Amino acid sequence: MSGNGKVKPLEGIRVLGVENQVAGPYCTMMLAAQGAEVIKIEAPGRGDSAREMGPIIKNDKGDKFSGYFLRFNRNKKGITLDINSDKGKEIFKELVKKSDVVVENFRPGFMDKNGIGYKVLKEINPRLIYAAISGFGQMEGYEGPYQKRTAFDMVVQAMGGLMHNVGEADGPPNWLGIALGDLYSGVMAAYGILLAIITREKTGEGQFIDSSMYDNIISLNERALTVYSLTGKVIGRGQESLVYPIGPFKVKDGYIAMIIPIESIWARLCETIGRPELANDERFNSGPKRAQNKDQLQPILDEWLKDKTKKEAEELLLAGRVPVGIVQDAKDIFECPHANARKMFPEIEQPPIGKVKVVDLPLKMSGVEKVQAGPAPLLGQHTDEVLTNVLNLSSDEIAKLREEKVI
């Protein structure tokens, strides 16, 4: 507990991250942001493949660091350990004995084949919570024909239907532009871990958590899937049939976005654009009717918007109590006074490149101590510290492990 009486929710929880790329690292970064001690385990010499990916940032001396890796690995300790070697497995198991959580996002079966899967580790530590993130899931009783497939975010966005929903009616499916399958799978794994920690307080036992990227994307596509379940209709790209106006609208210097989900807001929009009679027009007096008659309604909206800037249109619509926002790019967001008031871009000191601003995790809580955003670890930066403090290995033992290329 800090001097102000507030606690870090996960202080005292030790997490081993046997992780790569995005989903696993994002999960453990969320846990680290609430006070957990996260020990990221990487292969000696090469580390997480995310370290190779851009943008690669250089300092004045030419030292490099991956901005991609930085996005998902802040506030962690980093060690190198060859978990494919017998000695590396032995050390890993010793770490498991003194840890609460293991997070991994390798292909299903990799950890089992290596002799360090959940069934082995729970015998070593019955209180262990083991979270596995994979493309298509792996828990016994839920095996499907795709279980062994390799998956990346693009793949599950396609298969889960999100890409089908995005784009113009006569155009191809589109990726959402963010690694939603990875990020959300990390969030769901973190959610599962928190539930498992609460359950462990009641039962004294850990458990296995299975976070499937495909399942997670399907759950996010619930609107289209529910519409199909209830009506037999497949929602098409650019063919909204239930709500209008919805989406981006062009103005003089860019785009704004608005949605009119209910009739009271539709009436306010009509008043704002100087066409109050449209509120009760038989063609437009419900969301489905407006969607059906979009070709008649959109020119009216376009005519009102065409000579207005983003800011002007936003101010007029907000004054009329119509939900609206400017379509912003990264520069706009970094300069946004509200995002900055919410402290979304903390500055950290990241070796070796120096001071950088990062995107913080968004959750705010009144009764906990805020964990300040910190740097991502250099490859193997904390190996000696962890092996000394957690496993009580001597400097000579650590030197021997390094000589044998176990660390």
CSV table of C-alpha atoms in Angstrom, one decimal:
chain,number,residue,atom,x,y,z
A,1,MET,CA,0.0,0.0,0.0
A,2,SER,CA,1.3,3.5,-0.9
A,3,GLY,CA,1.5,6.5,1.4
A,4,ASN,CA,-1.9,7.7,0.1
A,5,GLY,CA,-3.6,4.5,1.3
A,6,LYS,CA,-4.2,3.2,-2.2
A,7,VAL,CA,-3.2,-0.2,-3.4
A,8,LYS,CA,-2.0,-1.7,-6.7
A,9,PRO,CA,-4.7,-4.3,-7.5
A,10,LEU,CA,-2.2,-7.0,-8.7
A,11,GLU,CA,0.7,-6.2,-6.4
A,12,GLY,CA,2.2,-9.5,-5.2
A,13,ILE,CA,1.1,-11.4,-8.3
A,14,ARG,CA,4.0,-12.8,-10.3
A,15,VAL,CA,3.3,-13.5,-14.0
A,16,LEU,CA,5.6,-15.4,-16.4
A,17,GLY,CA,5.0,-14.3,-20.0
A,18,VAL,CA,6.2,-17.0,-22.5
A,19,GLU,CA,5.0,-14.8,-25.3
A,20,ASN,CA,5.5,-13.4,-28.7
A,21,GLN,CA,4.2,-10.6,-31.0
A,22,VAL,CA,0.9,-9.1,-29.7
A,23,ALA,CA,-1.8,-11.1,-28.0
A,24,GLY,CA,0.2,-12.5,-25.1
A,25,PRO,CA,2.3,-9.4,-24.6
A,26,TYR,CA,-0.7,-7.1,-24.6
A,27,CYS,CA,-2.4,-9.4,-21.9
A,28,THR,CA,0.7,-9.3,-19.6
A,29,MET,CA,1.2,-5.5,-20.2
A,30,MET,CA,-2.4,-5.0,-18.9
A,31,LEU,CA,-1.5,-7.0,-15.8
A,32,ALA,CA,1.7,-5.1,-15.3
A,33,ALA,CA,-0.2,-1.9,-15.5
A,34,GLN,CA,-2.1,-2.9,-12.4
A,35,GLY,CA,1.0,-3.8,-10.3
A,36,ALA,CA,1.7,-7.4,-11.3
A,37,GLU,CA,5.4,-8.4,-11.5
A,38,VAL,CA,5.6,-9.6,-15.2
A,39,ILE,CA,8.7,-11.5,-16.2
A,40,LYS,CA,8.9,-11.7,-20.0
A,41,ILE,CA,10.8,-14.8,-21.2
A,42,GLU,CA,12.5,-14.6,-24.5
A,43,ALA,CA,14.9,-16.8,-26.5
A,44,PRO,CA,18.6,-16.0,-26.0
A,45,GLY,CA,20.1,-14.0,-28.8
A,46,ARG,CA,17.0,-13.2,-30.8
A,47,GLY,CA,14.1,-12.6,-28.4
A,48,ASP,CA,10.5,-11.8,-29.3
A,49,SER,CA,10.2,-11.4,-33.1
A,50,ALA,CA,8.3,-8.1,-32.4
A,51,ARG,CA,11.8,-6.6,-31.7
A,52,GLU,CA,12.5,-6.8,-35.5
A,53,MET,CA,9.4,-4.9,-36.5
A,54,GLY,CA,9.0,-1.2,-37.3
A,55,PRO,CA,9.0,1.6,-36.7
A,56,ILE,CA,12.7,1.1,-35.7
A,57,ILE,CA,13.7,4.3,-33.8
A,58,LYS,CA,17.4,5.4,-33.6
A,59,ASN,CA,19.0,7.7,-31.1
A,60,ASP,CA,21.9,10.1,-32.0
A,61,LYS,CA,24.4,7.4,-31.5
A,62,GLY,CA,22.7,5.0,-33.9
A,63,ASP,CA,21.3,2.7,-31.1
A,64,LYS,CA,18.0,1.2,-32.2
A,65,PHE,CA,14.8,0.1,-30.6
A,66,SER,CA,11.5,-1.2,-32.0
A,67,GLY,CA,8.5,1.0,-31.6
A,68,TYR,CA,6.4,-2.1,-32.4
A,69,PHE,CA,7.9,-4.0,-29.4
A,70,LEU,CA,7.4,-0.9,-27.2
A,71,ARG,CA,3.7,-0.9,-27.8
A,72,PHE,CA,3.1,-4.2,-26.0
A,73,ASN,CA,5.8,-4.7,-23.5
A,74,ARG,CA,6.0,-1.8,-21.1
A,75,ASN,CA,6.5,-2.2,-17.3
A,76,LYS,CA,7.9,-5.7,-17.6
A,77,LYS,CA,11.1,-7.4,-16.5
A,78,GLY,CA,12.8,-9.2,-19.4
A,79,ILE,CA,14.9,-12.4,-19.2
A,80,THR,CA,16.3,-14.7,-21.7
A,81,LEU,CA,15.9,-18.5,-21.3
A,82,ASP,CA,16.1,-21.4,-23.7
A,83,ILE,CA,13.0,-23.3,-22.8
A,84,ASN,CA,13.8,-25.9,-25.5
A,85,SER,CA,16.9,-27.1,-23.5
A,86,ASP,CA,16.7,-29.5,-20.6
A,87,LYS,CA,18.3,-27.0,-18.3
A,88,GLY,CA,16.1,-24.2,-19.5
A,89,LYS,CA,13.0,-26.3,-18.8
A,90,GLU,CA,14.3,-27.0,-15.3
A,91,ILE,CA,14.7,-23.3,-14.6
A,92,PHE,CA,11.3,-22.5,-16.1
A,93,LYS,CA,9.7,-25.0,-13.8
A,94,GLU,CA,11.5,-23.5,-10.8
A,95,LEU,CA,10.1,-20.1,-11.8
A,96,VAL,CA,6.6,-21.6,-12.1
A,97,LYS,CA,6.9,-22.9,-8.5
A,98,LYS,CA,7.2,-19.3,-7.4
A,99,SER,CA,4.7,-17.7,-9.7
A,100,ASP,CA,1.0,-17.2,-9.9
A,101,VAL,CA,0.3,-17.0,-13.6
A,102,VAL,CA,1.7,-18.2,-16.9
A,103,VAL,CA,0.6,-16.6,-20.2
A,104,GLU,CA,1.6,-18.1,-23.5
A,105,ASN,CA,0.5,-17.5,-27.1
A,106,PHE,CA,2.3,-20.3,-29.0
A,107,ARG,CA,0.6,-22.7,-31.4
A,108,PRO,CA,-1.4,-25.3,-29.5
A,109,GLY,CA,0.7,-28.3,-28.4
A,110,PHE,CA,4.1,-26.5,-28.4
A,111,MET,CA,4.3,-26.2,-24.6
A,112,ASP,CA,3.0,-29.7,-24.1
A,113,LYS,CA,5.5,-31.2,-26.5
A,114,ASN,CA,8.2,-29.3,-24.7
A,115,GLY,CA,7.1,-30.9,-21.4
A,116,ILE,CA,6.1,-27.6,-19.9
A,117,GLY,CA,2.3,-27.5,-20.7
A,118,TYR,CA,-0.4,-27.0,-18.1
A,119,LYS,CA,-0.9,-30.6,-17.1
A,120,VAL,CA,2.8,-30.8,-16.1
A,121,LEU,CA,3.0,-27.4,-14.5
A,122,LYS,CA,-0.2,-27.7,-12.4
A,123,GLU,CA,1.4,-30.7,-10.7
A,124,ILE,CA,4.4,-28.5,-9.8
A,125,ASN,CA,2.1,-25.6,-8.6
A,126,PRO,CA,-1.6,-26.5,-8.1
A,127,ARG,CA,-2.4,-22.8,-7.6
A,128,LEU,CA,-1.0,-21.9,-11.0
A,129,ILE,CA,-3.3,-20.0,-13.4
A,130,TYR,CA,-2.3,-20.8,-17.0
A,131,ALA,CA,-3.7,-18.7,-19.8
A,132,ALA,CA,-3.2,-19.9,-23.4
A,133,ILE,CA,-4.0,-17.6,-26.3
A,134,SER,CA,-4.3,-19.2,-29.7
A,135,GLY,CA,-6.0,-18.7,-33.1
A,136,PHE,CA,-8.7,-21.3,-32.7
A,137,GLY,CA,-8.7,-22.5,-29.1
A,138,GLN,CA,-7.4,-25.7,-27.5
A,139,MET,CA,-9.3,-26.6,-24.3
A,140,GLU,CA,-10.4,-30.2,-24.0
A,141,GLY,CA,-14.0,-30.7,-24.9
A,142,TYR,CA,-13.9,-27.7,-27.2
A,143,GLU,CA,-11.6,-29.0,-30.0
A,144,GLY,CA,-12.6,-28.0,-33.5
A,145,PRO,CA,-11.2,-28.8,-37.0
A,146,TYR,CA,-9.1,-25.6,-37.1
A,147,GLN,CA,-7.3,-26.1,-33.8
A,148,LYS,CA,-3.9,-26.7,-35.2
A,149,ARG,CA,-4.0,-23.8,-37.7
A,150,THR,CA,-1.7,-20.9,-37.4
A,151,ALA,CA,-3.6,-17.6,-37.1
A,152,PHE,CA,-2.8,-13.9,-37.4
A,153,ASP,CA,-5.1,-11.1,-36.8
A,154,MET,CA,-6.0,-10.6,-40.4
A,155,VAL,CA,-7.0,-14.3,-40.7
A,156,VAL,CA,-9.4,-14.2,-37.8
A,157,GLN,CA,-10.9,-10.8,-38.8
A,158,ALA,CA,-11.7,-12.4,-42.1
A,159,MET,CA,-13.1,-15.7,-40.7
A,160,GLY,CA,-15.0,-14.0,-37.9
A,161,GLY,CA,-16.9,-11.8,-40.3
A,162,LEU,CA,-15.6,-8.4,-39.4
A,163,MET,CA,-13.9,-7.9,-42.7
A,164,HIS,CA,-17.2,-8.8,-44.5
A,165,ASN,CA,-18.9,-5.9,-42.8
A,166,VAL,CA,-16.4,-3.2,-43.6
A,167,GLY,CA,-16.2,-1.3,-46.9
A,168,GLU,CA,-18.4,-0.1,-49.7
A,169,ALA,CA,-21.3,-2.2,-51.1
A,170,ASP,CA,-19.6,-2.7,-54.5
A,171,GLY,CA,-16.0,-3.0,-53.0
A,172,PRO,CA,-13.9,-5.8,-51.4
A,173,PRO,CA,-13.9,-6.7,-47.7
A,174,ASN,CA,-11.6,-4.5,-45.6
A,175,TRP,CA,-9.3,-5.0,-42.6
A,176,LEU,CA,-10.2,-2.8,-39.7
A,177,GLY,CA,-6.8,-1.2,-39.6
A,178,ILE,CA,-6.0,-2.4,-36.1
A,179,ALA,CA,-5.0,-5.8,-34.7
A,180,LEU,CA,-8.3,-6.3,-33.0
A,181,GLY,CA,-8.1,-10.1,-32.9
A,182,ASP,CA,-4.8,-9.9,-31.1
A,183,LEU,CA,-5.6,-7.0,-28.7
A,184,TYR,CA,-9.1,-8.2,-27.7
A,185,SER,CA,-7.8,-11.8,-27.2
A,186,GLY,CA,-5.2,-10.3,-24.8
A,187,VAL,CA,-7.9,-8.4,-23.0
A,188,MET,CA,-10.1,-11.5,-22.7
A,189,ALA,CA,-7.2,-13.5,-21.4
A,190,ALA,CA,-6.5,-10.8,-18.8
A,191,TYR,CA,-10.2,-10.8,-17.8
A,192,GLY,CA,-10.0,-14.6,-17.4
A,193,ILE,CA,-6.9,-14.4,-15.3
A,194,LEU,CA,-8.6,-11.9,-12.9
A,195,LEU,CA,-11.6,-14.2,-12.6
A,196,ALA,CA,-9.3,-17.1,-12.0
A,197,ILE,CA,-7.5,-15.2,-9.2
A,198,ILE,CA,-10.8,-14.5,-7.5
A,199,THR,CA,-11.8,-18.1,-7.9
A,200,ARG,CA,-8.5,-19.3,-6.5
A,201,GLU,CA,-9.3,-17.3,-3.3
A,202,LYS,CA,-12.4,-19.5,-2.9
A,203,THR,CA,-11.0,-22.9,-4.0
A,204,GLY,CA,-7.3,-22.7,-3.4
A,205,GLU,CA,-6.7,-24.0,-6.9
A,206,GLY,CA,-5.6,-22.5,-10.2
A,207,GLN,CA,-7.0,-23.4,-13.7
A,208,PHE,CA,-6.5,-23.4,-17.4
A,209,ILE,CA,-7.8,-20.4,-19.4
A,210,ASP,CA,-8.4,-20.8,-23.2
A,211,SER,CA,-8.6,-17.5,-25.2
A,212,SER,CA,-9.4,-18.1,-28.9
A,213,MET,CA,-8.9,-15.3,-31.3
A,214,TYR,CA,-11.6,-16.7,-33.6
A,215,ASP,CA,-14.1,-17.0,-30.7
A,216,ASN,CA,-13.3,-13.5,-29.6
A,217,ILE,CA,-13.8,-12.0,-33.1
A,218,ILE,CA,-17.1,-13.9,-33.4
A,219,SER,CA,-18.2,-12.4,-30.1
A,220,LEU,CA,-17.5,-8.9,-31.4
A,221,ASN,CA,-19.5,-9.6,-34.6
A,222,GLU,CA,-22.6,-10.3,-32.5
A,223,ARG,CA,-24.8,-7.7,-34.3
A,224,ALA,CA,-24.5,-9.3,-37.7
A,225,LEU,CA,-24.7,-12.8,-36.3
A,226,THR,CA,-27.8,-12.0,-34.2
A,227,VAL,CA,-29.5,-10.4,-37.1
A,228,TYR,CA,-28.9,-13.6,-39.1
A,229,SER,CA,-30.0,-15.8,-36.3
A,230,LEU,CA,-33.3,-13.9,-35.9
A,231,THR,CA,-34.1,-13.0,-39.5
A,232,GLY,CA,-32.0,-15.2,-41.8
A,233,LYS,CA,-30.6,-12.0,-43.4
A,234,VAL,CA,-26.9,-11.4,-44.0
A,235,ILE,CA,-25.9,-7.8,-43.4
A,236,GLY,CA,-23.9,-6.6,-46.4
A,237,ARG,CA,-21.1,-4.0,-46.6
A,238,GLY,CA,-22.4,-0.5,-47.1
A,239,GLN,CA,-26.0,-1.6,-46.9
A,240,GLU,CA,-27.2,-0.6,-43.5
A,241,SER,CA,-30.9,-1.6,-43.3
A,242,LEU,CA,-31.8,-0.7,-39.7
A,243,VAL,CA,-30.3,2.8,-39.0
A,244,TYR,CA,-29.7,6.0,-40.9
A,245,PRO,CA,-28.0,8.5,-40.9
A,246,ILE,CA,-24.9,6.5,-39.8
A,247,GLY,CA,-21.2,6.8,-40.6
A,248,PRO,CA,-18.8,9.3,-42.0
A,249,PHE,CA,-20.1,12.4,-43.9
A,250,LYS,CA,-17.9,14.6,-46.1
A,251,VAL,CA,-17.5,18.3,-45.2
A,252,LYS,CA,-15.4,21.0,-46.7
A,253,ASP,CA,-12.1,19.9,-45.1
A,254,GLY,CA,-12.5,16.3,-44.3
A,255,TYR,CA,-15.2,14.1,-42.6
A,256,ILE,CA,-17.4,14.0,-39.6
A,257,ALA,CA,-19.2,11.0,-38.2
A,258,MET,CA,-22.7,10.7,-36.7
A,259,ILE,CA,-25.3,8.1,-35.9
A,260,ILE,CA,-29.1,8.7,-35.5
A,261,PRO,CA,-30.3,5.7,-33.6
A,262,ILE,CA,-33.7,6.9,-32.2
A,263,GLU,CA,-36.5,9.3,-33.3
A,264,SER,CA,-35.9,12.0,-30.8
A,265,ILE,CA,-32.3,12.5,-32.1
A,266,TRP,CA,-33.7,12.4,-35.7
A,267,ALA,CA,-36.0,15.2,-34.8
A,268,ARG,CA,-33.1,17.3,-33.4
A,269,LEU,CA,-31.1,16.7,-36.5
A,270,CYS,CA,-34.0,17.9,-38.7
A,271,GLU,CA,-34.2,21.1,-36.6
A,272,THR,CA,-30.5,21.6,-36.7
A,273,ILE,CA,-30.3,21.5,-40.5
A,274,GLY,CA,-33.3,23.7,-40.9
A,275,ARG,CA,-35.7,21.0,-42.2
A,276,PRO,CA,-38.0,20.3,-39.2
A,277,GLU,CA,-40.7,18.9,-41.5
A,278,LEU,CA,-38.6,15.9,-42.3
A,279,ALA,CA,-39.0,14.6,-38.8
A,280,ASN,CA,-42.5,13.4,-39.6
A,281,ASP,CA,-42.1,12.7,-43.3
A,282,GLU,CA,-43.5,9.2,-44.0
A,283,ARG,CA,-40.3,8.3,-45.9
A,284,PHE,CA,-38.0,9.1,-43.0
A,285,ASN,CA,-39.9,8.5,-39.7
A,286,SER,CA,-38.0,5.4,-38.6
A,287,GLY,CA,-34.5,4.1,-38.9
A,288,PRO,CA,-35.4,1.3,-41.4
A,289,LYS,CA,-37.4,3.7,-43.5
A,290,ARG,CA,-34.5,6.2,-43.6
A,291,ALA,CA,-32.1,3.5,-44.5
A,292,GLN,CA,-34.4,2.3,-47.3
A,293,ASN,CA,-34.7,5.8,-48.6
A,294,LYS,CA,-31.1,6.8,-48.1
A,295,ASP,CA,-30.7,7.9,-51.8
A,296,GLN,CA,-33.3,10.6,-51.1
A,297,LEU,CA,-32.1,11.6,-47.7
A,298,GLN,CA,-28.3,11.7,-48.2
A,299,PRO,CA,-28.3,14.6,-50.8
A,300,ILE,CA,-30.2,16.7,-48.3
A,301,LEU,CA,-27.5,16.1,-45.6
A,302,ASP,CA,-24.7,16.5,-48.1
A,303,GLU,CA,-26.1,19.9,-49.3
A,304,TRP,CA,-26.2,21.2,-45.7
A,305,LEU,CA,-22.7,19.9,-44.9
A,306,LYS,CA,-20.8,20.8,-48.1
A,307,ASP,CA,-19.9,24.4,-47.2
A,308,LYS,CA,-19.0,23.7,-43.6
A,309,THR,CA,-15.6,22.8,-42.0
A,310,LYS,CA,-15.3,19.9,-39.7
A,311,LYS,CA,-15.3,22.2,-36.7
A,312,GLU,CA,-18.3,24.2,-37.9
A,313,ALA,CA,-20.4,21.2,-38.6
A,314,GLU,CA,-19.4,19.6,-35.3
A,315,GLU,CA,-20.3,22.7,-33.3
A,316,LEU,CA,-23.7,23.2,-35.0
A,317,LEU,CA,-24.6,19.5,-34.5
A,318,LEU,CA,-23.5,19.5,-30.9
A,319,ALA,CA,-25.5,22.6,-30.2
A,320,GLY,CA,-28.5,20.7,-31.6
A,321,ARG,CA,-27.7,17.8,-29.3
A,322,VAL,CA,-26.9,15.5,-32.1
A,323,PRO,CA,-24.1,12.9,-31.4
A,324,VAL,CA,-21.2,13.7,-33.7
A,325,GLY,CA,-17.4,13.6,-33.8
A,326,ILE,CA,-14.7,14.7,-36.2
A,327,VAL,CA,-12.9,11.9,-38.0
A,328,GLN,CA,-9.4,12.4,-36.5
A,329,ASP,CA,-6.0,11.2,-37.6
A,330,ALA,CA,-3.1,10.4,-35.2
A,331,LYS,CA,-1.8,14.0,-35.3
A,332,ASP,CA,-5.3,15.3,-34.4
A,333,ILE,CA,-5.6,12.8,-31.5
A,334,PHE,CA,-2.2,13.6,-30.1
A,335,GLU,CA,-3.2,17.3,-30.1
A,336,CYS,CA,-6.7,16.7,-28.7
A,337,PRO,CA,-7.2,18.7,-25.5
A,338,HIS,CA,-9.6,16.1,-24.1
A,339,ALA,CA,-7.2,13.1,-24.7
A,340,ASN,CA,-4.5,15.1,-23.1
A,341,ALA,CA,-6.7,16.0,-20.1
A,342,ARG,CA,-7.3,12.3,-19.8
A,343,LYS,CA,-3.5,11.8,-19.7
A,344,MET,CA,-3.5,9.3,-22.5
A,345,PHE,CA,0.0,10.0,-23.8
A,346,PRO,CA,2.5,9.7,-20.9
A,347,GLU,CA,6.2,10.4,-21.6
A,348,ILE,CA,8.6,7.6,-20.6
A,349,GLU,CA,12.4,7.2,-20.7
A,350,GLN,CA,13.0,4.2,-23.0
A,351,PRO,CA,16.6,3.0,-23.3
A,352,PRO,CA,18.4,3.4,-25.5
A,353,ILE,CA,16.3,5.9,-27.5
A,354,GLY,CA,15.4,8.4,-24.7
A,355,LYS,CA,12.1,10.1,-24.0
A,356,VAL,CA,9.1,9.0,-26.0
A,357,LYS,CA,5.3,9.4,-25.6
A,358,VAL,CA,3.3,6.3,-25.6
A,359,VAL,CA,-0.4,5.4,-25.6
A,360,ASP,CA,-1.5,4.6,-22.1
A,361,LEU,CA,-4.0,1.9,-21.1
A,362,PRO,CA,-7.4,3.6,-20.8
A,363,LEU,CA,-8.8,2.4,-17.5
A,364,LYS,CA,-9.1,4.9,-14.6
A,365,MET,CA,-10.0,3.8,-11.0
A,366,SER,CA,-10.5,6.0,-8.0
A,367,GLY,CA,-9.4,3.7,-5.3
A,368,VAL,CA,-6.1,2.2,-6.6
A,369,GLU,CA,-2.6,3.5,-7.1
A,370,LYS,CA,-1.9,4.4,-10.7
A,371,VAL,CA,1.1,2.5,-12.1
A,372,GLN,CA,3.0,4.9,-14.2
A,373,ALA,CA,3.9,3.8,-17.7
A,374,GLY,CA,7.5,2.5,-17.8
A,375,PRO,CA,9.9,1.3,-20.4
A,376,ALA,CA,9.9,-2.0,-22.2
A,377,PRO,CA,12.9,-4.2,-21.3
A,378,LEU,CA,16.0,-4.6,-23.3
A,379,LEU,CA,16.7,-8.2,-24.4
A,380,GLY,CA,17.7,-10.1,-21.2
A,381,GLN,CA,17.9,-6.9,-19.2
A,382,HIS,CA,16.7,-8.5,-15.9
A,383,THR,CA,18.0,-12.1,-16.3
A,384,ASP,CA,20.6,-11.9,-13.6
A,385,GLU,CA,18.2,-10.0,-11.3
A,386,VAL,CA,15.4,-12.5,-11.6
A,387,LEU,CA,17.6,-15.6,-11.3
A,388,THR,CA,19.3,-14.1,-8.2
A,389,ASN,CA,16.2,-12.7,-6.4
A,390,VAL,CA,13.6,-15.3,-7.4
A,391,LEU,CA,15.7,-18.5,-7.6
A,392,ASN,CA,18.6,-17.6,-5.4
A,393,LEU,CA,21.2,-18.6,-8.0
A,394,SER,CA,24.8,-17.5,-7.4
A,395,SER,CA,26.8,-15.3,-9.9
A,396,ASP,CA,28.9,-18.4,-10.7
A,397,GLU,CA,25.7,-20.5,-11.5
A,398,ILE,CA,24.4,-17.7,-13.7
A,399,ALA,CA,27.7,-17.4,-15.5
A,400,LYS,CA,27.7,-21.1,-16.2
A,401,LEU,CA,24.2,-20.9,-17.6
A,402,ARG,CA,25.2,-18.1,-19.9
A,403,GLU,CA,28.3,-20.1,-21.0
A,404,GLU,CA,26.0,-23.0,-21.9
A,405,LYS,CA,23.7,-20.6,-23.8
A,406,VAL,CA,20.8,-21.5,-21.6
A,407,ILE,CA,20.3,-17.8,-20.9
